[in-house]
Tab-separated table of C-alpha atoms in Angstrom:
chain	number	residue	atom	x	y	z
A	1	UNK	CA	-9.922	2.823	-23.804
A	2	UNK	CA	-11.929	3.978	-26.784
A	3	UNK	CA	-15.129	2.759	-25.140
A	4	UNK	CA	-14.180	4.440	-21.838
A	5	UNK	CA	-13.528	7.758	-23.529
A	6	UNK	CA	-16.704	7.431	-25.556
A	7	UNK	CA	-18.678	7.208	-22.333
A	8	UNK	CA	-16.953	10.241	-20.822
A	9	UNK	CA	-19.430	13.012	-20.082
A	10	UNK	CA	-17.062	15.676	-18.734
A	11	UNK	CA	-15.445	17.939	-21.298
A	12	UNK	CA	-11.699	17.238	-20.842
A	13	UNK	CA	-9.489	20.193	-19.948
A	14	UNK	CA	-5.725	20.526	-20.432
A	15	UNK	CA	-4.701	20.831	-16.781
A	16	UNK	CA	-1.005	21.450	-17.476
A	17	UNK	CA	-1.610	24.132	-20.122
A	18	UNK	CA	-4.130	25.897	-17.851
A	19	UNK	CA	-1.709	26.102	-14.920
A	20	UNK	CA	1.261	27.166	-17.030
A	21	UNK	CA	-0.851	29.925	-18.629
A	22	UNK	CA	-2.043	31.319	-15.289
A	23	UNK	CA	0.843	30.546	-12.941
A	24	UNK	CA	4.557	31.323	-12.750
A	25	UNK	CA	6.501	34.583	-13.125
A	26	UNK	CA	4.769	36.010	-10.065
A	27	UNK	CA	1.299	34.590	-10.690
A	28	UNK	CA	0.008	31.630	-8.709
A	29	UNK	CA	-2.744	29.042	-9.145
A	30	UNK	CA	-4.036	27.789	-5.795
A	31	UNK	CA	-5.724	24.469	-5.071
A	32	UNK	CA	-7.414	22.830	-2.057
A	33	UNK	CA	-7.107	19.220	-0.871
A	34	UNK	CA	-10.879	18.940	-0.681
A	35	UNK	CA	-12.785	15.652	-0.830
A	36	UNK	CA	-16.269	14.638	0.364
A	37	UNK	CA	-18.164	11.358	0.172
A	38	UNK	CA	-21.502	12.892	-0.755
A	39	UNK	CA	-21.781	14.018	-4.421
A	40	UNK	CA	-23.837	17.085	-3.509
A	41	UNK	CA	-21.269	18.224	-0.942
A	42	UNK	CA	-18.409	17.468	-3.359
A	43	UNK	CA	-20.152	19.584	-6.010
A	44	UNK	CA	-20.661	22.404	-3.503
A	45	UNK	CA	-16.963	22.299	-2.632
A	46	UNK	CA	-15.906	22.483	-6.267
A	47	UNK	CA	-18.358	25.321	-6.947
A	48	UNK	CA	-17.000	27.286	-3.978
A	49	UNK	CA	-13.428	26.705	-5.163
A	50	UNK	CA	-14.320	27.928	-8.641
A	51	UNK	CA	-15.995	31.041	-7.220
A	52	UNK	CA	-13.160	31.884	-4.811
A	53	UNK	CA	-11.396	35.235	-5.200
A	54	UNK	CA	-8.183	33.647	-6.515
A	55	UNK	CA	-6.910	31.754	-9.545
A	56	UNK	CA	-7.981	28.196	-8.735
A	57	UNK	CA	-8.202	24.628	-9.973
A	58	UNK	CA	-10.464	22.003	-8.446
A	59	UNK	CA	-9.696	18.909	-6.419
A	60	UNK	CA	-11.489	15.626	-5.884
A	61	UNK	CA	-9.668	13.833	-3.067
A	62	UNK	CA	-10.644	10.179	-2.761
A	63	UNK	CA	-11.550	8.360	0.436
A	64	UNK	CA	-9.101	6.120	2.264
A	65	UNK	CA	-11.017	2.876	1.498
A	66	UNK	CA	-10.826	3.517	-2.256
A	67	UNK	CA	-7.127	4.353	-1.945
A	68	UNK	CA	-6.379	0.846	-0.601
A	69	UNK	CA	-8.896	-0.944	-2.841
A	70	UNK	CA	-11.302	-1.879	-0.036
A	71	UNK	CA	-14.420	-1.359	-2.135
A	72	UNK	CA	-16.659	-3.556	0.106
A	73	UNK	CA	-15.966	-1.081	2.924
A	74	UNK	CA	-17.019	1.773	0.644
A	75	UNK	CA	-20.220	-0.077	-0.256
A	76	UNK	CA	-20.983	-0.675	3.425
A	77	UNK	CA	-20.358	2.969	4.311
A	78	UNK	CA	-22.613	4.198	1.494
A	79	UNK	CA	-25.328	1.688	2.413
A	80	UNK	CA	-25.245	2.607	6.097
A	81	UNK	CA	-24.908	6.334	5.513
A	82	UNK	CA	-21.550	6.411	7.280
A	83	UNK	CA	-19.276	9.298	6.521
A	84	UNK	CA	-16.352	8.860	4.128
A	85	UNK	CA	-13.256	11.025	4.253
A	86	UNK	CA	-13.216	11.549	0.493
A	87	UNK	CA	-15.049	10.941	-2.775
A	88	UNK	CA	-15.422	7.221	-3.725
A	89	UNK	CA	-15.069	7.680	-7.483
A	90	UNK	CA	-14.684	3.949	-8.214
A	91	UNK	CA	-17.880	2.973	-6.398
A	92	UNK	CA	-20.167	5.638	-7.848
A	93	UNK	CA	-21.640	5.088	-11.288
A	94	UNK	CA	-19.930	7.301	-13.844
A	95	UNK	CA	-23.186	9.138	-14.418
A	96	UNK	CA	-23.214	10.227	-10.763
A	97	UNK	CA	-19.734	11.746	-11.041
A	98	UNK	CA	-20.549	13.312	-14.396
A	99	UNK	CA	-23.642	14.945	-12.907
A	100	UNK	CA	-21.611	16.132	-9.924
A	101	UNK	CA	-19.152	17.833	-12.303
A	102	UNK	CA	-21.685	19.099	-14.859
A	103	UNK	CA	-21.319	22.808	-15.496
A	104	UNK	CA	-18.279	23.084	-13.217
A	105	UNK	CA	-15.349	21.182	-14.766
A	106	UNK	CA	-14.434	22.808	-18.056
A	107	UNK	CA	-11.577	24.640	-19.752
A	108	UNK	CA	-11.866	27.507	-17.268
A	109	UNK	CA	-11.787	25.203	-14.249
A	110	UNK	CA	-9.815	21.957	-14.620
A	111	UNK	CA	-10.201	19.378	-11.857
A	112	UNK	CA	-7.545	17.014	-10.521
A	113	UNK	CA	-8.220	13.669	-8.818
A	114	UNK	CA	-6.033	13.058	-5.767
A	115	UNK	CA	-5.694	9.705	-4.035
A	116	UNK	CA	-2.631	7.938	-2.585
A	117	UNK	CA	-2.770	4.439	-4.040
A	118	UNK	CA	0.000	2.023	-4.977
A	119	UNK	CA	-2.682	-0.044	-6.762
A	120	UNK	CA	-4.445	2.681	-8.755
A	121	UNK	CA	-5.797	0.693	-11.747
A	122	UNK	CA	-9.480	0.992	-10.828
A	123	UNK	CA	-9.041	4.673	-9.991
A	124	UNK	CA	-7.531	5.422	-13.408
A	125	UNK	CA	-10.332	3.477	-15.107
A	126	UNK	CA	-12.956	5.494	-13.254
A	127	UNK	CA	-11.496	8.918	-13.957
A	128	UNK	CA	-10.825	8.089	-17.629
A	129	UNK	CA	-14.405	6.909	-18.055
A	130	UNK	CA	-15.646	10.142	-16.507
A	131	UNK	CA	-13.429	12.366	-18.642
A	132	UNK	CA	-11.103	13.558	-15.879
A	133	UNK	CA	-7.586	13.903	-17.248
A	134	UNK	CA	-5.436	15.059	-14.316
A	135	UNK	CA	-4.272	13.111	-11.297
A	136	UNK	CA	-1.146	12.606	-9.192
A	137	UNK	CA	1.006	10.065	-7.387
A	138	UNK	CA	3.998	7.964	-8.320
A	139	UNK	CA	5.509	4.483	-8.068
A	140	UNK	CA	7.690	5.378	-5.068
A	141	UNK	CA	5.811	8.175	-3.341
A	142	UNK	CA	2.495	6.284	-3.245
A	143	UNK	CA	4.137	3.058	-2.138
A	144	UNK	CA	6.817	3.465	0.515
A	145	UNK	CA	5.137	5.719	3.043
A	146	UNK	CA	1.610	4.361	2.775
A	147	UNK	CA	1.591	0.589	3.108
A	148	UNK	CA	3.227	-2.718	2.379
A	149	UNK	CA	2.692	-3.061	-1.363
A	150	UNK	CA	6.069	-4.203	-2.738
A	151	UNK	CA	7.889	-1.481	-4.657
A	152	UNK	CA	8.196	-3.739	-7.728
A	153	UNK	CA	4.414	-4.195	-7.792
A	154	UNK	CA	3.824	-0.456	-7.426
A	155	UNK	CA	6.229	0.263	-10.292
A	156	UNK	CA	4.352	-2.205	-12.535
A	157	UNK	CA	0.992	-0.739	-11.540
A	158	UNK	CA	2.031	2.852	-12.169
A	159	UNK	CA	3.749	1.991	-15.472
A	160	UNK	CA	0.533	0.366	-16.710
A	161	UNK	CA	-1.631	3.288	-15.569
A	162	UNK	CA	0.712	5.891	-17.081
A	163	UNK	CA	0.646	4.085	-20.435
A	164	UNK	CA	-3.164	3.858	-20.375
A	165	UNK	CA	-3.385	7.533	-19.445
A	166	UNK	CA	-1.001	8.530	-22.246
A	167	UNK	CA	-3.265	6.777	-24.784
A	168	UNK	CA	-5.810	9.550	-24.226
A	169	UNK	CA	-3.790	11.716	-26.595
A	170	UNK	CA	-5.039	9.536	-29.462
A	171	UNK	CA	-8.428	11.116	-28.807
A	172	UNK	CA	-7.249	14.725	-28.620
A	173	UNK	CA	-6.825	14.864	-24.842
A	174	UNK	CA	-3.574	15.828	-23.061
A	175	UNK	CA	-3.449	13.829	-19.787
A	176	UNK	CA	-1.541	15.300	-16.853
A	177	UNK	CA	0.299	13.539	-14.027
A	178	UNK	CA	1.800	15.200	-10.950
A	179	UNK	CA	4.600	13.575	-8.974
A	180	UNK	CA	4.161	13.163	-5.237
A	181	UNK	CA	7.880	12.420	-4.826
A	182	UNK	CA	8.611	15.897	-3.501
A	183	UNK	CA	6.337	15.233	-0.523
A	184	UNK	CA	7.544	11.816	0.650
A	185	UNK	CA	6.912	11.247	4.373
A	186	UNK	CA	5.635	14.828	4.689
A	187	UNK	CA	8.560	15.897	6.870
A	188	UNK	CA	12.145	15.096	7.872
A	189	UNK	CA	13.231	13.926	4.398
A	190	UNK	CA	16.084	16.271	3.415
A	191	UNK	CA	15.134	18.554	0.505
A	192	UNK	CA	17.729	17.190	-1.912
A	193	UNK	CA	16.133	13.739	-1.825
A	194	UNK	CA	12.639	15.226	-2.229
A	195	UNK	CA	13.876	17.058	-5.320
A	196	UNK	CA	15.541	13.905	-6.679
A	197	UNK	CA	12.444	11.752	-6.174
A	198	UNK	CA	10.187	14.309	-7.834
A	199	UNK	CA	12.461	14.518	-10.878
A	200	UNK	CA	12.812	10.721	-11.095
A	201	UNK	CA	9.051	10.166	-10.939
A	202	UNK	CA	8.542	12.796	-13.655
A	203	UNK	CA	11.102	10.970	-15.808
A	204	UNK	CA	9.229	7.717	-15.094
A	205	UNK	CA	5.911	9.235	-16.233
A	206	UNK	CA	7.410	10.709	-19.379
A	207	UNK	CA	9.204	7.437	-20.191
A	208	UNK	CA	5.767	5.797	-20.199
A	209	UNK	CA	4.335	8.369	-22.569
A	210	UNK	CA	2.792	11.085	-20.372
A	211	UNK	CA	4.136	14.399	-21.687
A	212	UNK	CA	2.370	16.856	-19.388
A	213	UNK	CA	3.679	16.586	-15.814
A	214	UNK	CA	4.065	18.657	-12.683
A	215	UNK	CA	6.778	18.187	-10.080
A	216	UNK	CA	5.982	18.594	-6.408
A	217	UNK	CA	7.913	19.997	-3.488
A	218	UNK	CA	6.595	20.164	0.076
A	219	UNK	CA	7.520	23.153	2.250
A	220	UNK	CA	9.997	22.070	4.925
A	221	UNK	CA	11.613	23.755	7.929
A	222	UNK	CA	13.581	26.745	6.578
A	223	UNK	CA	12.630	29.207	3.844
A	224	UNK	CA	16.179	29.732	2.563
A	225	UNK	CA	16.723	25.986	2.210
A	226	UNK	CA	13.322	25.582	0.523
A	227	UNK	CA	14.181	28.311	-2.001
A	228	UNK	CA	17.419	26.483	-2.814
A	229	UNK	CA	15.506	23.240	-3.227
A	230	UNK	CA	12.825	24.560	-5.566
A	231	UNK	CA	15.375	26.278	-7.787
A	232	UNK	CA	17.335	22.999	-7.827
A	233	UNK	CA	14.132	21.219	-8.862
A	234	UNK	CA	13.511	23.683	-11.686
A	235	UNK	CA	17.109	23.408	-12.901
A	236	UNK	CA	17.087	19.597	-12.941
A	237	UNK	CA	13.755	19.506	-14.765
A	238	UNK	CA	15.091	21.899	-17.398
A	239	UNK	CA	18.180	19.731	-17.784
A	240	UNK	CA	16.583	16.277	-17.789
A	241	UNK	CA	12.900	16.217	-18.749
A	242	UNK	CA	12.439	15.466	-22.459
A	243	UNK	CA	9.163	17.419	-22.704
A	244	UNK	CA	8.919	21.137	-21.859
A	245	UNK	CA	5.326	20.634	-20.672
A	246	UNK	CA	5.975	20.764	-16.916
A	247	UNK	CA	5.401	23.040	-13.966
A	248	UNK	CA	6.197	23.124	-10.238
A	249	UNK	CA	3.607	22.655	-7.499
A	250	UNK	CA	4.395	23.646	-3.909
A	251	UNK	CA	2.649	21.963	-0.991
A	252	UNK	CA	2.034	23.889	2.209
A	253	UNK	CA	3.750	22.121	5.107
A	254	UNK	CA	2.575	18.500	5.460
A	255	UNK	CA	3.808	17.663	8.952
A	256	UNK	CA	2.434	18.594	12.366
A	257	UNK	CA	0.557	21.808	11.581
A	258	UNK	CA	0.285	24.878	13.865
A	259	UNK	CA	-2.715	24.739	16.193
A	260	UNK	CA	-3.246	28.507	16.372
A	261	UNK	CA	-5.026	30.464	13.636
A	262	UNK	CA	-2.189	32.987	13.516
A	263	UNK	CA	0.443	30.279	13.217
A	264	UNK	CA	-1.484	28.347	10.557
A	265	UNK	CA	-2.077	31.418	8.390
A	266	UNK	CA	1.506	32.558	8.713
A	267	UNK	CA	2.811	29.131	7.674
A	268	UNK	CA	0.464	29.053	4.671
A	269	UNK	CA	1.592	32.570	3.792
A	270	UNK	CA	5.216	31.406	3.825
A	271	UNK	CA	4.289	28.600	1.431
A	272	UNK	CA	2.707	31.139	-0.942
A	273	UNK	CA	5.808	33.338	-0.684
A	274	UNK	CA	8.006	30.312	-1.437
A	275	UNK	CA	5.970	29.539	-4.545
A	276	UNK	CA	6.181	33.070	-5.956
A	277	UNK	CA	9.836	33.627	-5.002
A	278	UNK	CA	10.799	30.499	-6.967
A	279	UNK	CA	8.557	31.077	-9.986
A	280	UNK	CA	6.401	28.087	-9.100
A	281	UNK	CA	3.078	27.904	-10.853
A	282	UNK	CA	0.741	26.170	-8.359
A	283	UNK	CA	0.238	25.833	-4.597
A	284	UNK	CA	-1.670	23.186	-2.615
A	285	UNK	CA	-3.003	24.987	0.462
A	286	UNK	CA	-3.751	23.955	4.035
A	287	UNK	CA	-6.337	25.479	6.330
A	288	UNK	CA	-6.497	26.772	9.904
A	289	UNK	CA	-8.360	23.568	10.863
A	290	UNK	CA	-5.670	21.112	9.675
A	291	UNK	CA	-4.359	20.350	13.153
A	292	UNK	CA	-7.721	19.195	14.537
A	293	UNK	CA	-10.129	17.976	11.841
A	294	UNK	CA	-11.104	17.803	8.181
A	295	UNK	CA	-11.707	21.415	7.111
A	296	UNK	CA	-15.036	22.754	5.916
A	297	UNK	CA	-15.661	24.179	2.468
A	298	UNK	CA	-15.565	27.717	3.867
A	299	UNK	CA	-12.219	27.074	5.589
A	300	UNK	CA	-10.794	25.787	2.299
A	301	UNK	CA	-11.972	28.914	0.484
A	302	UNK	CA	-10.449	31.121	3.206
A	303	UNK	CA	-7.119	29.330	2.733
A	304	UNK	CA	-7.239	29.707	-1.060
A	305	UNK	CA	-7.983	33.429	-0.832
A	306	UNK	CA	-5.370	34.048	1.881
A	307	UNK	CA	-2.693	32.338	-0.224
A	308	UNK	CA	-3.814	34.312	-3.266
A	309	UNK	CA	-3.535	37.633	-1.392
A	310	UNK	CA	-0.041	36.785	-0.114
A	311	UNK	CA	1.022	35.800	-3.632
A	312	UNK	CA	-0.189	39.111	-5.057
A	313	UNK	CA	2.113	41.114	-2.788
A	314	UNK	CA	5.167	38.877	-3.354
A	315	UNK	CA	7.609	39.214	-6.230
A	316	UNK	CA	9.870	36.545	-7.751
A	317	UNK	CA	13.356	36.311	-6.267
A	318	UNK	CA	16.781	35.966	-7.862
A	319	UNK	CA	17.972	32.555	-9.004
A	320	UNK	CA	20.733	31.438	-6.624
A	321	UNK	CA	24.120	30.327	-7.846
A	322	UNK	CA	25.203	26.715	-7.671
A	323	UNK	CA	23.984	25.368	-4.323
A	324	UNK	CA	24.656	22.397	-2.087
A	325	UNK	CA	21.019	21.310	-2.454
A	326	UNK	CA	21.369	21.201	-6.248
A	327	UNK	CA	24.625	19.257	-6.065
A	328	UNK	CA	23.110	16.703	-3.667
A	329	UNK	CA	19.957	16.282	-5.755
A	330	UNK	CA	21.982	15.967	-8.960
A	331	UNK	CA	24.176	13.286	-7.373
A	332	UNK	CA	21.125	11.320	-6.192
A	333	UNK	CA	19.425	11.460	-9.610
A	334	UNK	CA	22.630	10.501	-11.416
A	335	UNK	CA	23.246	7.677	-8.942
A	336	UNK	CA	19.841	6.201	-9.798
A	337	UNK	CA	19.878	6.719	-13.563
A	338	UNK	CA	23.295	5.030	-13.779
A	339	UNK	CA	21.711	1.764	-12.615
A	340	UNK	CA	19.418	1.079	-15.574
A	341	UNK	CA	18.065	2.836	-18.644
A	342	UNK	CA	14.542	1.925	-17.527
A	343	UNK	CA	13.610	4.394	-14.782
A	344	UNK	CA	11.303	1.926	-13.042
A	345	UNK	CA	14.012	-0.746	-12.783
A	346	UNK	CA	16.538	1.903	-11.759
A	347	UNK	CA	14.290	3.022	-8.902
A	348	UNK	CA	13.944	-0.546	-7.617
A	349	UNK	CA	17.716	-1.113	-7.783
A	350	UNK	CA	18.362	2.215	-6.098
A	351	UNK	CA	16.294	1.300	-3.046
A	352	UNK	CA	17.748	-2.227	-2.962
A	353	UNK	CA	21.289	-0.820	-2.845
A	354	UNK	CA	20.493	2.196	-0.642
A	355	UNK	CA	21.173	4.828	-3.308
A	356	UNK	CA	17.769	6.134	-2.337
A	357	UNK	CA	16.889	5.781	1.348
A	358	UNK	CA	14.010	7.610	3.020
A	359	UNK	CA	14.737	8.553	6.652
A	360	UNK	CA	12.328	7.001	9.166
A	361	UNK	CA	10.349	5.104	6.482
A	362	UNK	CA	9.722	1.533	7.692
A	363	UNK	CA	8.612	0.000	4.366
A	364	UNK	CA	10.397	-3.355	3.783
A	365	UNK	CA	11.884	-2.112	0.490
A	366	UNK	CA	13.513	0.912	2.144
A	367	UNK	CA	17.012	0.228	3.496
A	368	UNK	CA	16.437	2.497	6.495
A	369	UNK	CA	20.044	3.500	7.179
A	370	UNK	CA	19.781	7.211	6.335
A	371	UNK	CA	18.785	9.635	9.088
A	372	UNK	CA	18.075	13.355	9.269
A	373	UNK	CA	17.842	16.104	11.860
A	374	UNK	CA	17.062	19.821	12.089
A	375	UNK	CA	20.082	21.977	12.866
A	376	UNK	CA	20.238	25.116	15.009
A	377	UNK	CA	19.315	27.310	12.019
A	378	UNK	CA	16.279	25.216	11.148
A	379	UNK	CA	17.877	23.505	8.126
A	380	UNK	CA	17.020	19.862	7.552
A	381	UNK	CA	20.347	17.999	7.415
A	382	UNK	CA	21.668	14.481	6.940
A	383	UNK	CA	22.643	12.808	10.215
A	384	UNK	CA	23.555	9.496	8.576
A	385	UNK	CA	24.042	8.914	4.836
A	386	UNK	CA	23.799	5.126	4.797
A	387	UNK	CA	24.672	4.078	1.218
A	388	UNK	CA	23.428	7.281	-0.432
A	389	UNK	CA	25.823	8.459	-3.186
A	390	UNK	CA	26.530	11.721	-1.367
A	391	UNK	CA	30.011	11.141	-0.022
A	392	UNK	CA	32.078	14.213	-0.845
A	393	UNK	CA	28.948	16.151	-1.821
A	394	UNK	CA	27.397	16.818	1.594
A	395	UNK	CA	29.644	19.392	3.233
A	396	UNK	CA	27.664	20.331	6.288
A	397	UNK	CA	26.947	16.860	7.664
A	398	UNK	CA	27.908	16.070	11.202
A	399	UNK	CA	27.865	12.735	12.985
A	400	UNK	CA	24.619	12.931	14.923
A	401	UNK	CA	22.899	10.307	17.019
A	402	UNK	CA	19.165	10.767	16.549
A	403	UNK	CA	17.417	9.912	19.803
A	404	UNK	CA	13.692	9.368	20.344
A	405	UNK	CA	13.509	12.661	22.190
A	406	UNK	CA	15.339	14.455	19.421
A	407	UNK	CA	13.095	12.927	16.774
A	408	UNK	CA	9.930	13.978	18.619
A	409	UNK	CA	11.337	17.475	19.061
A	410	UNK	CA	12.077	17.709	15.331
A	411	UNK	CA	8.615	16.419	14.407
A	412	UNK	CA	6.983	19.326	16.264
A	413	UNK	CA	9.594	21.951	15.243
A	414	UNK	CA	7.421	23.792	12.727
A	415	UNK	CA	4.327	23.790	14.934
A	416	UNK	CA	6.297	25.285	17.826
A	417	UNK	CA	8.052	27.756	15.561
A	418	UNK	CA	4.823	29.182	14.169
A	419	UNK	CA	2.594	28.794	17.233
A	420	UNK	CA	4.781	30.046	20.036
A	421	UNK	CA	6.458	33.135	18.625
A	422	UNK	CA	5.356	33.622	15.029
A	423	UNK	CA	6.424	37.254	14.681
A	424	UNK	CA	9.915	36.793	16.079
A	425	UNK	CA	10.779	33.354	14.773
A	426	UNK	CA	9.205	33.205	11.356
A	427	UNK	CA	10.348	36.522	9.927
A	428	UNK	CA	13.247	34.939	8.069
A	429	UNK	CA	11.866	31.547	7.364
């Protein structure tokens, strides 16, 4: 570790402190999902993000080969000049990445590395060696939806990486980890379980020594329900996280995105409103091109500035009283933490016994008995609880048979809602 940090050429920034200083209480830091295989293009993207007319942080999103550890495929793509869908930080020499970041990444513009790996050891080594101190993921959220890595292996991998990351503090650096648990599956996971997973992954990170964390929540199908969920997330973090160094990051909708420019901008605007209404500090944006291709740098900047403008004209909302979403999320978190004092072991036991169960996730370690549906008001509800510890907590559940047709209809609900009649249907959520 000492040798890695000694080689680092990027001046480390405190990502968590930066966001908490510039976001929350009506202010919002916005961030793209940007990632390019070519260092010059990646640098241009970061420079454009930094220059955008909004409060921003930078993103380096890694390519899909690096995420699954297929480094020979990265080498072949680089040798043949084939395009990559992200930045291959493990395969580039550290000096290449340092040069790409030189003069951009500093205390006024922290940069986060985003990936999606259940086997992230090499990725952590690369970003530590380069001096990058912020990344995201989680033992559950980067395992169950993305592949077949056993959950136990992912928990071991993420525990090791979190401990290595936390050691950076010995050298005067505050590493930051963001949970991806609030975004599991992208859509059709009821908000209470998203909240619970985000809190549990934050507890996991802090148990392994990382003090500075952010907790994610992905915009779902109804604004009122999302507001409940984010306030439930904030309340549980205040109650349970041992370190006060945390903030909330909202993700613009991650499912089937509107195909029209009007629909896409309106949905992004709703995500910005959700962030400000709930006092959230940071927003991950989406662009008008999301439904058809990887967006350009200019489209990312347009999205950042649109979200920033919406945020400026939105004011924080009142904190709701005790809600059903909070009670469900609290019951799920308590049902997991009761299983073992070690959060990693508790998470494994919870999935084995169905106390956590992600609807429509086909990973072998997911029980697969819980189901969800979208009701007539656009709220995402439980259709089947399986073994989730929510008996007596979920009041609005109805016995619902989820058919293939119904599932497909629900998967395209948000796209239809914002594409077909955005003015009439999206006014309230």
